Amino acid sequence: MSAIHCMQLCKTFKQGDETITGLDHVDISIEVGEFVCLSGPSGSGKTTLLNAIGGLDTHDSVEIHMGNIRIDQLDKGSLADMRLHNIGFVFQAYNLIPVLSAQENVEFVMQMQGIVAHERARHAREILKEVGLEGMEDRRPAQLSGGQQQRVAVARAIVSQPQLVLADEPTANLDSVTASHLMNLFSRLNQHHHITFIIATHDKRVMGYAKRLIKMRDGKIIGDEKQTPVAIEDVADSSG
Amino acid sequence: MNTGVFNIPFKAMLTLSWRNLWRNYRRTLIMLAAISMAVWAMIFMTAIMRGMVDDMLHQGVANLPGHIQIHHPGFRDDPSVVNSIDAPGGELLAALNDSQTKSWTSRIKVPAVISSERDTRGISLLGVEPESENRITGIAEQVVEGRFLEGDDDRGVVIGLKLAERLETRLGKRVVIMSQDPDNNIADRGFRIVGLYKARLEALEEVNVYAARGTLQKLLKIGDQVSEIAIIDKDFRDIESLYAKIKAATPDNLEIRAWYELDSYLSSMLNVMDGFVLIWIIIIFLALSFGLVNTLMMAVFERRREIGLIQALGMRPGMIVYQILLESLLLLLIGLSIGNALALATVLPLESGLDISSVAEGLAMIGAGSVLYPNLRLDDMILANVVVIMLGTLTSILPAWHAARLDPVQAINST
């Protein structure tokens, strides 16, 4: 079954008098449980494709299906609901809510989903433990390192067990050790929870974890191949 | 899939809004100071204005004096002795003595001339029954030298300090008062000054001269006739029921008038005051609203990235509006609490009277006394609070709407 199916996805931007093509008639189908990396140089359309799949951006002409839902036909509120219940986002710059603690950041999505308080707290602590942040639940983002903040962002993205996690350059601000911890975590979550991952990256080490590698350039898909991912390293994910 | 517009518990939104409020605590404190001062100004100045207008009304009604007056129909156009009326009797007397009436008196009020050995002035000569007149005007308490009149046939007069100064006379000296009887003959006689009074309004001290009613009736040869019957109720704002009762008992050949008919300036002032308070509160709020919008717009601008993030996480636009409005509401509520407390702390100690004698002469021209009694009314406080909450929330819709309309991709990528 397809997790995501896009047909003839187009996106153009106006920059002064110039029209820039972000996506140029992209067709893509991603199955449930896949671990996909989008690779390509800056401006190749990776982030634009992620934003379109996540219903964050408008597009010129497109048909995007998530399971049985045509998300390109949803209004703003329904798109928000769709993201809330089906998609987890991990951004390059962590993007945590600074006034909330690590646990509150993770609980935020569950609060919007209407999950009761004790269930939220229990689940958030479990996920934070799983990403190696046990004991740091009450720390605010400013009191956490970059790697720890990214783990909180990952915990927030997966806490409600979404069908799909969209990660945009998730390791760009991390050192190599923290980045490999994070990718191991993604791989484990993909294997254990069957969450579909689509990761936009430049990083060749990150691409090594993917089961499928899609190459983009100038808004077009120029390569799409299956590959054998690197083995998950059995390392303790407690360092930042 | 649809979880509705308000998909976060109120407590969580409150926590988020509260913490957001204190992220830039300096800006929040400055805004709180502005709201508090504005609310204080709304309530404090309204209490001062109410006090001043109430004082003018009290003074005005006291100067008439009487909440309801009964005259000869021609008296108001020509307040001379020919337009006198008979002393009340029968049904009218029974109505006047009814328990609903706080007090009443009948008096003579004629134009006259008073002469000392040095000067002559035009005056309003009042022939009063001392006890009942004092219940209505409190004139006996205003006597600062000598005494007030004693009985209906007292042969002395009580004049104002200012008039004594103008006439270059003093307590115990004799003056001559001259008026006309109903046959247009000069009626005059000498009186000894038995008392000097100090009125709250200096202008009255120069005009009103009190003599005993019986003495004047003899001087003017009008038997037991009087110029007017003055009645007071418990509250001058609520005289309708007494007015109807007295009117029903008043003979048709007499004219009965309530204070607001006798002095339309006073009644219009009372009516205008409520509207004026609302306009005053709204003007202060308008000045405040610029600061409020600016603060919230700055908060939204600074948090664009975060707003984009919560949109990406699945917060509906309606919830973003709700969150910004809640933040504004918290700011307003704290500001209101401080403003109300400040207003109470500054108005209540002044309720015993604020001496403004340095500007009393100017105030006397508009009918106010030299001691101001701020009138803090609950409905004015409620009005100020309701206006600030309602208009403040309305004003906050602009930044909240702006936040809800942010493009999540642009917002997340903003620096």
Short mmCIF file of C-alpha atoms in Angstrom, two decimals, chain A residues 51 56-57 69 76-78 80-86 89 91 93 95-101 104 108-109 111-114 120 140 156, chain B residues 1-4 7-9 12-13 15-16 19-20 23 305-306 308-317 404-409 412-413:
data_model
loop_
_atom_site.label_atom_id
_atom_site.label_comp_id
_atom_site.label_asym_id
_atom_site.label_seq_id
_atom_site.Cartn_x
_atom_site.Cartn_y
_atom_site.Cartn_z
CA ASN A 51 6.76 20.56 2.20
CA LEU A 56 2.76 22.81 4.33
CA ASP A 57 3.10 24.51 1.00
CA ILE A 69 -6.82 10.90 1.24
CA LYS A 76 -6.17 24.71 5.78
CA GLY A 77 -7.88 23.32 8.88
CA SER A 78 -8.20 19.80 7.48
CA ALA A 80 -3.62 20.82 9.97
CA ASP A 81 -5.64 17.85 11.25
CA MET A 82 -4.05 15.58 8.67
CA ARG A 83 -0.55 16.63 9.77
CA LEU A 84 -1.50 16.28 13.42
CA HIS A 85 -2.68 12.70 13.08
CA ASN A 86 -0.52 11.32 10.28
CA PHE A 89 8.15 16.60 11.26
CA PHE A 91 13.50 20.09 11.04
CA ALA A 93 16.95 23.69 13.23
CA ASN A 95 12.33 24.01 16.21
CA LEU A 96 11.24 23.26 19.74
CA ILE A 97 8.90 25.56 21.64
CA PRO A 98 11.34 27.39 23.92
CA VAL A 99 8.90 28.04 26.78
CA LEU A 100 8.04 24.35 27.17
CA SER A 101 10.19 21.66 28.78
CA GLU A 104 5.95 19.36 27.44
CA PHE A 108 2.24 19.18 22.86
CA VAL A 109 1.19 17.10 19.86
CA GLN A 111 -2.47 17.57 23.78
CA MET A 112 -3.72 18.67 20.37
CA GLN A 113 -4.82 15.10 19.73
CA GLY A 114 -6.89 15.19 22.91
CA ARG A 120 0.34 11.80 27.66
CA ARG A 140 13.90 23.63 28.60
CA ARG A 156 7.81 14.80 19.34
CA MET B 1 -9.65 13.14 11.54
CA ASN B 2 -11.25 16.45 12.42
CA THR B 3 -10.57 17.35 16.03
CA GLY B 4 -12.43 20.65 15.92
CA ASN B 7 -8.14 20.99 19.97
CA ILE B 8 -5.96 21.88 22.95
CA PRO B 9 -7.19 21.91 26.55
CA ALA B 12 -2.40 23.86 28.23
CA MET B 13 -3.19 27.01 26.22
CA THR B 15 0.28 27.66 30.36
CA LEU B 16 1.65 28.37 26.89
CA ARG B 19 4.95 31.57 29.62
CA ASN B 20 5.00 33.36 26.29
CA ARG B 23 9.52 35.62 27.50
CA ARG B 305 9.19 30.60 13.38
CA GLU B 306 7.46 29.06 16.36
CA GLY B 308 5.05 28.21 11.70
CA LEU B 309 6.19 25.20 13.70
CA ILE B 310 2.95 24.76 15.62
CA GLN B 311 1.07 25.11 12.33
CA ALA B 312 3.26 22.34 10.89
CA LEU B 313 2.59 20.19 13.95
CA GLY B 314 -1.13 20.44 13.30
CA MET B 315 -2.44 23.46 15.19
CA ARG B 316 -5.42 24.89 13.38
CA PRO B 317 -5.47 28.60 12.47
CA ALA B 404 -2.93 32.62 11.90
CA ARG B 405 -2.36 33.64 8.29
CA LEU B 406 1.40 33.12 8.35
CA ASP B 407 2.67 30.74 5.72
CA PRO B 408 4.16 27.86 7.72
CA VAL B 409 7.05 27.24 5.31
CA ILE B 412 9.72 28.20 9.81
CA ASN B 413 12.49 29.39 7.52
#
